[in-house]
């Protein structure tokens, strides 16, 4: 029985141990040429024959003996005794050593007359011009690209020995159901080995996903021994922590040795490095983003150690938009949305939490906060690592502020115009502040002012004298969502789910409560905050709360009842200087497009009569 | 009958015509989730259920009613009436709304006592925390990465509708044999559609390679009509020029219309843009590098117009090492070797010629010389477009100078150390000049001086006072290669193949001719120049010449006879300041490695007793 997990090892030491503790000899496999793209050669590849094999005509014309053409000129045309008609690519017969272009030949009764001498080997592609028989076409460890593949085909190669790493993936956990099955409450779809296979497969690894194993040590031992026998590297998914049902460390120790249990990274701390039969065995934590971090930071360098190329997208210097603090001692990896606003890159963290796969989906970069750093102040200049190409990151449009379900649909429409909408839900007030600091392109907001108007007084207050345009996206209905049709008046006798402070919906609720002289602190669940309309509706649907305030479309999407409270103006605030930005221009065009109107009509609860109306503030 | 090809269209106009002349609606196909990596979604993807579906424990501990924990403190421990043991990931039963970590619970006879109140929803992952039922997980046109794939698996998605473009590829040409067959002299392996499928497939296109068609208009018409019916885009390979056997334009005109015949690019000029049934039909020239250029510069943007992402590696500013001139009016694309020498990128063109596929294989970048430019002086600062990742380009080691077959084997050994050797064959003198201009890391040379020593006097003369190290690679035998064992004395009565001016081998030959008072101009073929030892041997093997001077290993590789003439010192000249460069350090280590010695012994004609000996010049 091993229950260490007492001391964690730094990432640097972990990687160093991987380098010194394992030989990492790759496997090789033979693949058909057409399937070799993106793979690396396991050995040098030699041409099977010369290309071309014989001398070929490089032009349409006649093949000649160059000696016979000597002295030919405009004044002294020469009629040739020996010459034959050839087209580009035809064999130049052995007795000839030059080709004359057909345009320069006078033909009469199959006799050729020329007015210019041909030097030897003019317009002839000599045998072996491209490559010689036995010549090396590719060295080993060459990453095969499309033109390489064309060349190999031309040189007679039909199969290519390429490097691979055989990786065994063992999913463990009694709560797992296979991908494709509908999980019962408390069950989880086994998706981590799916992600691992997808990631490691792109590097050229050959992954085998073994059947899922329940949390029973004896069964895991059996699966592990088989996987070690059949692979160069084994990854056990989940069970790597130190709980009562975590057997990974114990099982590795049973068959070999545990070298490291616990790596100072977050997420991903409960990682294990073991060795069985001289092969590396990795214990990968079960939370999806912990698994992702271990795959990226530990398994990827290990696969590279085996000789496989692991592409990366590089880094950019960016301005980090929030303040974060962390414990000293762990490298922390924060998934982020990255975009270029004006002339600088802006980096905003997505919701943390090792279970939030959507944060990985929404991110296009991540920030590594090194172990020795306690955190960053907002506005710190940091180095972001891209998880998409730089070109793709250049297409990001940052929308920061109030959330509405329509934003996802706007993202969908914009995606078709090659604009990637990254929206951060920080509420209307958060959006105004982001706009003030030039940390977003557009700030969605719906802030009711004392004069009954929306948004303008707030923009004036926080961005005084600045050129800002408010573009109306829609007027929308806010109301009370519930299973039973609870109205605003009955709110205080039910459990509420609330929105976060600074969100316009929270402010609307507070405004209505004040107006109706209801003491918010007497409402059960008033402190329970979520950050989106759909999260409010979900909390109601799941029974966590009985009522909440959200837009109609969120209630409708989950089949819940909705009692309207107010109609409000949902606008995007955009700095005038950004209107010319092609991404912002596409956003504005999309808002007034018929396709978007159609979607709003379908989602319900949106009034589009004001859609596209601009209000200019200076 | 169409035989236009009279006026060529600029690349800019061609691309503009493609944008305005075609609607380019992509196709869609459903792929299993695990095969969706790197593809783009054809429509938004929604979660099938909330994740998690119910409230889950985020810690190992006990589920509690938060209300019951109120007031608990160190001074006033509370023993709970209602609580159950839960592990991380377990369902929190409906009556509970918080979890307390097991470390904070005192357990006695299945009764739980706590010393700290739990706020509502502490350590609970609420239903829908990651994603809500019906929420959009991915917008359309989203490029699917491994974490997306993991998320989709978790959200119950098993198949993904993705975009594709159905591309029909029709190889034409009576001289073609299919890839895998051994071509007879004058036959060519059909490799261009293989390259096209490899390249376009990586973008997510679904390519169909149709059977090869002979150069007969009626047959091509039949194949083309079928391909147009079955695809969104059709590419006809070869036959796009204006020769007697070029039917592509005629056939397109027969079924639809030829919009452009001849694009002002080099290579690739004989490209055709046609339209049949509103679909684009591209005539792709037959020379491999012409085909590559058309695929990259015309077909790739067209595929992008259909909505598929086309990745690129970006550009770098580089110093172009040679002078080139070109005709005004065409965009010219020059394949190059790119490497970082000291603190700048250096770009050297590879052999031009549309048939030289090895130039594409050897290149890691290309240079576009715009139509309006007449050429560049050597040393001009240009923008190079990468064809490998920037990381890979950073690994390039530039070797410029004299050629020896051993260089390919050195490249193979270095590749295993992640150093990419790019060698340019410009002869020993060319190497010295490249070293002088800091345009390479190492210059291979074997220059016999009047005093009988090698190389040192030349380095002194051209790089006076500079710190240079000469590292002996090997002493090697030069001699006369022939089929019949021709010796040096008999040279003047046979046809010669020579090496280029400035190469050490040429200088050695001239030295020997002078010494033996043979008039070079009386030797047939003295003017015929090739640039490598293997090319000399090949010319002899093919019958183009009867004799030539080369190293023993080249003669041996082709099974030819070899009469030794001289033994010479083959050294690499390296600037002292570059010795610390990790790539150069690997080069030096590899030269003295046992593996390299073994290869030299196997190749033959190399004496390794001096290998690794350094001679320092200042």
Short mmCIF file of N, CA and C in Angstrom, two decimals, chain B residues 171-310:
data_model
loop_
_atom_site.label_atom_id
_atom_site.label_comp_id
_atom_site.label_asym_id
_atom_site.label_seq_id
_atom_site.Cartn_x
_atom_site.Cartn_y
_atom_site.Cartn_z
N UNK B 171 -6.08 13.19 -63.06
CA UNK B 171 -4.73 13.20 -63.64
C UNK B 171 -4.82 12.89 -65.14
N UNK B 172 -4.20 13.71 -65.96
CA UNK B 172 -4.19 13.43 -67.40
C UNK B 172 -2.75 13.33 -67.90
N UNK B 173 -2.57 12.56 -68.95
CA UNK B 173 -1.24 12.44 -69.55
C UNK B 173 -0.95 11.01 -69.95
N UNK B 174 -0.63 10.80 -71.23
CA UNK B 174 -0.39 9.45 -71.73
C UNK B 174 0.89 8.86 -71.17
N UNK B 175 1.78 9.71 -70.64
CA UNK B 175 3.06 9.23 -70.14
C UNK B 175 2.99 8.78 -68.68
N UNK B 176 1.80 8.91 -68.07
CA UNK B 176 1.70 8.65 -66.63
C UNK B 176 1.61 7.16 -66.30
N UNK B 177 2.22 6.79 -65.18
CA UNK B 177 1.95 5.49 -64.58
C UNK B 177 1.53 5.76 -63.14
N UNK B 178 0.69 4.87 -62.59
CA UNK B 178 0.23 5.16 -61.23
C UNK B 178 1.35 5.03 -60.22
N UNK B 179 1.22 5.77 -59.18
CA UNK B 179 2.13 5.75 -58.05
C UNK B 179 2.26 4.31 -57.54
N UNK B 180 3.48 3.83 -57.47
CA UNK B 180 3.71 2.44 -57.07
C UNK B 180 4.26 1.62 -58.22
N UNK B 181 3.91 1.98 -59.47
CA UNK B 181 4.47 1.27 -60.63
C UNK B 181 5.87 1.79 -60.93
N UNK B 182 6.69 0.93 -61.51
CA UNK B 182 8.02 1.35 -61.92
C UNK B 182 7.90 2.00 -63.30
N UNK B 183 8.27 3.27 -63.43
CA UNK B 183 8.12 3.91 -64.75
C UNK B 183 9.19 3.43 -65.72
N UNK B 184 8.78 3.20 -66.96
CA UNK B 184 9.76 2.93 -68.02
C UNK B 184 10.38 4.27 -68.42
N UNK B 185 11.52 4.25 -69.11
CA UNK B 185 12.11 5.53 -69.53
C UNK B 185 11.09 6.37 -70.30
N UNK B 186 10.94 7.64 -69.91
CA UNK B 186 9.97 8.51 -70.57
C UNK B 186 8.62 8.48 -69.90
N UNK B 187 8.38 7.51 -69.04
CA UNK B 187 7.14 7.50 -68.25
C UNK B 187 7.37 8.26 -66.96
N UNK B 188 6.29 8.72 -66.38
CA UNK B 188 6.37 9.53 -65.16
C UNK B 188 5.35 8.99 -64.17
N UNK B 189 5.76 8.90 -62.92
CA UNK B 189 4.81 8.51 -61.88
C UNK B 189 3.85 9.68 -61.64
N UNK B 190 2.57 9.39 -61.60
CA UNK B 190 1.56 10.43 -61.36
C UNK B 190 1.61 10.79 -59.87
N UNK B 191 2.27 11.90 -59.58
CA UNK B 191 2.43 12.26 -58.16
C UNK B 191 1.74 13.58 -57.81
N UNK B 192 1.33 14.35 -58.82
CA UNK B 192 0.77 15.67 -58.51
C UNK B 192 -0.59 15.60 -57.81
N UNK B 193 -1.42 14.65 -58.21
CA UNK B 193 -2.71 14.56 -57.51
C UNK B 193 -2.51 13.94 -56.13
N UNK B 194 -1.44 13.16 -55.97
CA UNK B 194 -1.10 12.62 -54.63
C UNK B 194 -0.74 13.79 -53.71
N UNK B 195 0.12 14.68 -54.21
CA UNK B 195 0.49 15.87 -53.43
C UNK B 195 -0.75 16.74 -53.16
N UNK B 196 -1.59 16.90 -54.17
CA UNK B 196 -2.79 17.74 -54.01
C UNK B 196 -3.71 17.15 -52.95
N UNK B 197 -3.92 15.84 -52.99
CA UNK B 197 -4.80 15.22 -52.00
C UNK B 197 -4.22 15.40 -50.60
N UNK B 198 -2.90 15.23 -50.47
CA UNK B 198 -2.26 15.37 -49.16
C UNK B 198 -2.44 16.80 -48.64
N UNK B 199 -2.23 17.77 -49.51
CA UNK B 199 -2.31 19.16 -49.07
C UNK B 199 -3.74 19.58 -48.77
N UNK B 200 -4.65 19.29 -49.68
CA UNK B 200 -6.04 19.75 -49.52
C UNK B 200 -6.74 18.95 -48.44
N UNK B 201 -6.32 17.70 -48.27
CA UNK B 201 -6.89 16.87 -47.20
C UNK B 201 -6.61 17.45 -45.82
N UNK B 202 -5.45 18.05 -45.63
CA UNK B 202 -5.14 18.62 -44.31
C UNK B 202 -6.05 19.82 -44.01
N UNK B 203 -6.63 20.42 -45.03
CA UNK B 203 -7.57 21.53 -44.79
C UNK B 203 -8.98 21.02 -44.49
N UNK B 204 -9.19 19.72 -44.67
CA UNK B 204 -10.53 19.16 -44.44
C UNK B 204 -11.30 18.92 -45.72
N UNK B 205 -10.65 19.05 -46.87
CA UNK B 205 -11.32 18.76 -48.14
C UNK B 205 -11.42 17.25 -48.32
N UNK B 206 -12.46 16.81 -49.00
CA UNK B 206 -12.58 15.38 -49.31
C UNK B 206 -12.23 15.20 -50.78
N UNK B 207 -11.03 14.67 -51.02
CA UNK B 207 -10.53 14.56 -52.39
C UNK B 207 -10.85 13.20 -52.97
N UNK B 208 -11.23 13.20 -54.23
CA UNK B 208 -11.37 11.96 -54.99
C UNK B 208 -10.39 12.01 -56.14
N UNK B 209 -9.45 11.06 -56.15
CA UNK B 209 -8.55 11.00 -57.29
C UNK B 209 -9.17 10.06 -58.31
N UNK B 210 -9.47 10.60 -59.48
CA UNK B 210 -10.10 9.79 -60.52
C UNK B 210 -9.02 9.03 -61.29
N UNK B 211 -9.43 7.99 -62.02
CA UNK B 211 -8.43 7.24 -62.80
C UNK B 211 -7.71 8.16 -63.78
N UNK B 212 -6.48 7.80 -64.09
CA UNK B 212 -5.69 8.60 -65.02
C UNK B 212 -6.32 8.54 -66.41
N UNK B 213 -6.25 9.67 -67.10
CA UNK B 213 -6.85 9.77 -68.44
C UNK B 213 -5.75 10.07 -69.44
N UNK B 214 -5.79 9.40 -70.58
CA UNK B 214 -4.78 9.66 -71.62
C UNK B 214 -5.06 11.01 -72.29
N UNK B 215 -4.08 11.49 -73.04
CA UNK B 215 -4.22 12.78 -73.72
C UNK B 215 -5.18 12.67 -74.90
N UNK B 216 -6.45 12.46 -74.60
CA UNK B 216 -7.46 12.42 -75.66
C UNK B 216 -8.65 13.23 -75.19
N UNK B 217 -8.99 14.24 -75.99
CA UNK B 217 -10.01 15.20 -75.56
C UNK B 217 -11.31 14.51 -75.15
N UNK B 218 -11.77 13.55 -75.93
CA UNK B 218 -13.07 12.94 -75.66
C UNK B 218 -13.08 12.26 -74.29
N UNK B 219 -11.98 11.58 -73.97
CA UNK B 219 -11.90 10.90 -72.68
C UNK B 219 -11.85 11.88 -71.53
N UNK B 220 -11.14 12.99 -71.75
CA UNK B 220 -11.04 13.98 -70.67
C UNK B 220 -12.40 14.64 -70.44
N UNK B 221 -13.13 14.90 -71.52
CA UNK B 221 -14.48 15.47 -71.39
C UNK B 221 -15.34 14.58 -70.51
N UNK B 222 -15.29 13.28 -70.77
CA UNK B 222 -16.10 12.32 -70.02
C UNK B 222 -15.73 12.34 -68.54
N UNK B 223 -14.42 12.31 -68.28
CA UNK B 223 -13.96 12.30 -66.89
C UNK B 223 -14.34 13.61 -66.20
N UNK B 224 -14.22 14.70 -66.93
CA UNK B 224 -14.48 16.01 -66.33
C UNK B 224 -15.96 16.16 -65.98
N UNK B 225 -16.83 15.74 -66.89
CA UNK B 225 -18.27 15.89 -66.62
C UNK B 225 -18.64 15.11 -65.35
N UNK B 226 -18.10 13.92 -65.23
CA UNK B 226 -18.40 13.10 -64.05
C UNK B 226 -17.87 13.78 -62.79
N UNK B 227 -16.65 14.29 -62.86
CA UNK B 227 -16.04 14.93 -61.69
C UNK B 227 -16.82 16.18 -61.28
N UNK B 228 -17.27 16.95 -62.27
CA UNK B 228 -18.05 18.16 -61.94
C UNK B 228 -19.36 17.77 -61.26
N UNK B 229 -19.98 16.70 -61.76
CA UNK B 229 -21.25 16.26 -61.16
C UNK B 229 -21.04 15.83 -59.69
N UNK B 230 -19.90 15.25 -59.40
CA UNK B 230 -19.72 14.63 -58.08
C UNK B 230 -19.00 15.51 -57.06
N UNK B 231 -18.57 16.71 -57.48
CA UNK B 231 -17.73 17.52 -56.58
C UNK B 231 -18.12 18.99 -56.57
N UNK B 232 -17.52 19.71 -55.63
CA UNK B 232 -17.73 21.16 -55.54
C UNK B 232 -16.68 21.93 -56.33
N UNK B 233 -15.58 21.25 -56.59
CA UNK B 233 -14.42 21.89 -57.22
C UNK B 233 -13.67 20.78 -57.94
N UNK B 234 -13.18 21.09 -59.14
CA UNK B 234 -12.46 20.06 -59.90
C UNK B 234 -11.10 20.60 -60.31
N UNK B 235 -10.09 19.75 -60.18
CA UNK B 235 -8.75 20.11 -60.62
C UNK B 235 -8.30 19.09 -61.66
N UNK B 236 -7.95 19.61 -62.84
CA UNK B 236 -7.40 18.75 -63.88
C UNK B 236 -5.90 18.91 -63.85
N UNK B 237 -5.20 17.82 -63.64
CA UNK B 237 -3.75 17.88 -63.54
C UNK B 237 -3.12 17.68 -64.91
N UNK B 238 -2.27 18.61 -65.31
CA UNK B 238 -1.50 18.61 -66.56
C UNK B 238 -2.37 18.92 -67.78
N UNK B 239 -1.72 19.12 -68.90
CA UNK B 239 -2.44 19.46 -70.14
C UNK B 239 -2.98 20.87 -70.17
N UNK B 240 -2.44 21.73 -69.29
CA UNK B 240 -3.01 23.07 -69.19
C UNK B 240 -2.25 24.09 -70.02
N UNK B 241 -1.17 23.66 -70.66
CA UNK B 241 -0.38 24.58 -71.47
C UNK B 241 -1.03 24.72 -72.86
N UNK B 242 -0.28 25.14 -73.83
CA UNK B 242 -0.88 25.38 -75.15
C UNK B 242 -0.24 24.51 -76.23
N UNK B 243 0.30 23.35 -75.84
CA UNK B 243 0.94 22.46 -76.80
C UNK B 243 -0.07 21.62 -77.56
N UNK B 244 0.44 20.78 -78.45
CA UNK B 244 -0.46 19.99 -79.29
C UNK B 244 -1.20 18.92 -78.50
N UNK B 245 -0.66 18.55 -77.36
CA UNK B 245 -1.33 17.52 -76.57
C UNK B 245 -1.97 18.09 -75.31
N UNK B 246 -2.16 19.39 -75.26
CA UNK B 246 -2.76 20.03 -74.10
C UNK B 246 -4.23 20.30 -74.36
N UNK B 247 -5.09 19.48 -73.74
CA UNK B 247 -6.51 19.56 -74.04
C UNK B 247 -7.34 20.22 -72.95
N UNK B 248 -6.72 20.57 -71.81
CA UNK B 248 -7.52 20.99 -70.67
C UNK B 248 -8.41 22.19 -70.99
N UNK B 249 -7.83 23.22 -71.60
CA UNK B 249 -8.61 24.43 -71.90
C UNK B 249 -9.76 24.11 -72.85
N UNK B 250 -9.44 23.35 -73.86
CA UNK B 250 -10.43 22.98 -74.88
C UNK B 250 -11.60 22.21 -74.25
N UNK B 251 -11.26 21.30 -73.35
CA UNK B 251 -12.27 20.46 -72.73
C UNK B 251 -13.16 21.27 -71.78
N UNK B 252 -12.54 22.19 -71.04
CA UNK B 252 -13.33 23.04 -70.15
C UNK B 252 -14.28 23.90 -70.98
N UNK B 253 -13.76 24.46 -72.07
CA UNK B 253 -14.58 25.31 -72.93
C UNK B 253 -15.74 24.52 -73.53
N UNK B 254 -15.50 23.25 -73.76
CA UNK B 254 -16.51 22.38 -74.33
C UNK B 254 -17.70 22.23 -73.38
N UNK B 255 -17.41 22.10 -72.09
CA UNK B 255 -18.46 21.85 -71.10
C UNK B 255 -18.92 23.12 -70.39
N UNK B 256 -18.13 24.17 -70.46
CA UNK B 256 -18.48 25.40 -69.75
C UNK B 256 -17.71 26.55 -70.36
N UNK B 257 -16.98 27.28 -69.52
CA UNK B 257 -16.21 28.38 -70.09
C UNK B 257 -14.84 28.50 -69.42
N UNK B 258 -13.88 28.91 -70.22
CA UNK B 258 -12.55 29.20 -69.71
C UNK B 258 -12.51 30.68 -69.34
N UNK B 259 -12.29 30.97 -68.06
CA UNK B 259 -12.26 32.38 -67.64
C UNK B 259 -10.87 32.96 -67.75
N UNK B 260 -9.88 32.14 -67.40
CA UNK B 260 -8.49 32.59 -67.43
C UNK B 260 -7.64 31.45 -67.96
N UNK B 261 -6.78 31.74 -68.91
CA UNK B 261 -5.80 30.76 -69.34
C UNK B 261 -4.43 31.43 -69.31
N UNK B 262 -3.68 31.09 -68.31
CA UNK B 262 -2.38 31.73 -68.13
C UNK B 262 -2.42 32.74 -67.00
N UNK B 263 -1.71 32.44 -65.91
CA UNK B 263 -1.64 33.34 -64.77
C UNK B 263 -0.20 33.82 -64.64
N UNK B 264 -0.02 35.10 -64.33
CA UNK B 264 1.33 35.68 -64.30
C UNK B 264 2.07 35.28 -63.03
N UNK B 265 2.32 33.97 -62.89
CA UNK B 265 3.13 33.47 -61.78
C UNK B 265 4.18 32.54 -62.35
N UNK B 266 5.28 32.44 -61.62
CA UNK B 266 6.36 31.56 -62.06
C UNK B 266 6.92 30.86 -60.84
N UNK B 267 6.96 29.53 -60.80
CA UNK B 267 6.38 28.63 -61.80
C UNK B 267 4.86 28.60 -61.69
N UNK B 268 4.22 28.04 -62.72
CA UNK B 268 2.77 27.86 -62.65
C UNK B 268 1.99 28.62 -63.70
N UNK B 269 2.71 29.29 -64.60
CA UNK B 269 2.03 30.15 -65.58
C UNK B 269 0.90 29.47 -66.35
N UNK B 270 1.07 28.22 -66.81
CA UNK B 270 -0.02 27.66 -67.64
C UNK B 270 -1.24 27.21 -66.82
N UNK B 271 -1.65 27.98 -65.83
CA UNK B 271 -2.83 27.61 -65.04
C UNK B 271 -4.10 28.07 -65.76
N UNK B 272 -5.17 27.33 -65.51
CA UNK B 272 -6.46 27.67 -66.13
C UNK B 272 -7.52 27.80 -65.04
N UNK B 273 -8.37 28.82 -65.17
CA UNK B 273 -9.55 28.92 -64.32
C UNK B 273 -10.76 28.80 -65.23
N UNK B 274 -11.58 27.78 -64.97
CA UNK B 274 -12.78 27.60 -65.78
C UNK B 274 -14.00 27.48 -64.89
N UNK B 275 -15.15 27.49 -65.52
CA UNK B 275 -16.40 27.35 -64.77
C UNK B 275 -17.34 26.43 -65.53
N UNK B 276 -17.80 25.40 -64.84
CA UNK B 276 -18.75 24.46 -65.44
C UNK B 276 -19.87 24.25 -64.42
N UNK B 277 -21.09 24.39 -64.83
CA UNK B 277 -22.24 24.26 -63.92
C UNK B 277 -22.02 25.13 -62.67
N UNK B 278 -21.53 26.32 -62.85
CA UNK B 278 -21.27 27.27 -61.76
C UNK B 278 -20.14 26.86 -60.83
N UNK B 279 -19.50 25.73 -61.11
CA UNK B 279 -18.43 25.26 -60.22
C UNK B 279 -17.06 25.62 -60.80
N UNK B 280 -16.11 25.93 -59.90
CA UNK B 280 -14.77 26.22 -60.41
C UNK B 280 -14.04 24.96 -60.87
N UNK B 281 -13.37 25.09 -61.99
CA UNK B 281 -12.53 24.01 -62.53
C UNK B 281 -11.15 24.61 -62.76
N UNK B 282 -10.15 23.99 -62.14
CA UNK B 282 -8.80 24.52 -62.22
C UNK B 282 -7.94 23.62 -63.09
N UNK B 283 -7.26 24.21 -64.06
CA UNK B 283 -6.26 23.48 -64.83
C UNK B 283 -4.91 23.68 -64.15
N UNK B 284 -4.34 22.58 -63.65
CA UNK B 284 -3.10 22.66 -62.88
C UNK B 284 -1.96 22.15 -63.75
N UNK B 285 -0.89 22.95 -63.93
CA UNK B 285 0.19 22.54 -64.80
C UNK B 285 0.85 21.25 -64.32
N UNK B 286 1.52 20.57 -65.24
CA UNK B 286 2.06 19.25 -64.93
C UNK B 286 3.39 19.23 -64.20
N UNK B 287 4.23 20.24 -64.39
CA UNK B 287 5.50 20.24 -63.66
C UNK B 287 5.20 20.30 -62.16
N UNK B 288 5.87 19.45 -61.38
CA UNK B 288 5.50 19.35 -59.95
C UNK B 288 5.55 20.68 -59.20
N UNK B 289 6.56 21.51 -59.45
CA UNK B 289 6.64 22.75 -58.70
C UNK B 289 5.67 23.80 -59.24
N UNK B 290 5.29 23.68 -60.51
CA UNK B 290 4.22 24.52 -61.04
C UNK B 290 2.91 24.13 -60.36
N UNK B 291 2.71 22.83 -60.25
CA UNK B 291 1.50 22.33 -59.59
C UNK B 291 1.47 22.81 -58.14
N UNK B 292 2.60 22.70 -57.46
CA UNK B 292 2.68 23.12 -56.06
C UNK B 292 2.31 24.60 -55.92
N UNK B 293 2.85 25.42 -56.82
CA UNK B 293 2.59 26.86 -56.74
C UNK B 293 1.12 27.17 -56.98
N UNK B 294 0.53 26.50 -57.96
CA UNK B 294 -0.90 26.72 -58.23
C UNK B 294 -1.75 26.25 -57.06
N UNK B 295 -1.38 25.12 -56.46
CA UNK B 295 -2.13 24.62 -55.30
C UNK B 295 -2.06 25.63 -54.15
N UNK B 296 -0.87 26.16 -53.93
CA UNK B 296 -0.65 27.03 -52.78
C UNK B 296 -1.23 28.43 -53.00
N UNK B 297 -1.04 28.97 -54.21
CA UNK B 297 -1.38 30.37 -54.44
C UNK B 297 -2.80 30.57 -54.99
N UNK B 298 -3.36 29.54 -55.62
CA UNK B 298 -4.69 29.70 -56.22
C UNK B 298 -5.72 28.78 -55.57
N UNK B 299 -5.40 27.49 -55.47
CA UNK B 299 -6.40 26.55 -54.95
C UNK B 299 -6.62 26.75 -53.46
N UNK B 300 -5.53 27.02 -52.71
CA UNK B 300 -5.68 27.19 -51.26
C UNK B 300 -6.60 28.38 -50.92
N UNK B 301 -6.40 29.56 -51.51
CA UNK B 301 -7.36 30.64 -51.23
C UNK B 301 -8.79 30.28 -51.64
N UNK B 302 -8.91 29.50 -52.71
CA UNK B 302 -10.25 29.11 -53.17
C UNK B 302 -10.92 28.18 -52.15
N UNK B 303 -10.14 27.25 -51.61
CA UNK B 303 -10.67 26.34 -50.60
C UNK B 303 -11.06 27.13 -49.34
N UNK B 304 -10.28 28.14 -49.04
CA UNK B 304 -10.59 29.01 -47.90
C UNK B 304 -11.90 29.75 -48.13
N UNK B 305 -12.13 30.14 -49.39
CA UNK B 305 -13.38 30.82 -49.77
C UNK B 305 -14.59 29.93 -49.48
N UNK B 306 -14.38 28.62 -49.55
CA UNK B 306 -15.45 27.66 -49.23
C UNK B 306 -15.68 27.57 -47.71
N UNK B 307 -14.82 28.19 -46.91
CA UNK B 307 -15.02 28.17 -45.47
C UNK B 307 -14.09 27.25 -44.72
N UNK B 308 -13.16 26.59 -45.41
CA UNK B 308 -12.22 25.73 -44.69
C UNK B 308 -11.04 26.57 -44.20
N UNK B 309 -10.54 26.26 -43.00
CA UNK B 309 -9.39 26.99 -42.48
C UNK B 309 -8.12 26.50 -43.18
N UNK B 310 -7.26 27.41 -43.57
CA UNK B 310 -6.00 27.01 -44.20
C UNK B 310 -4.88 27.60 -43.36
#
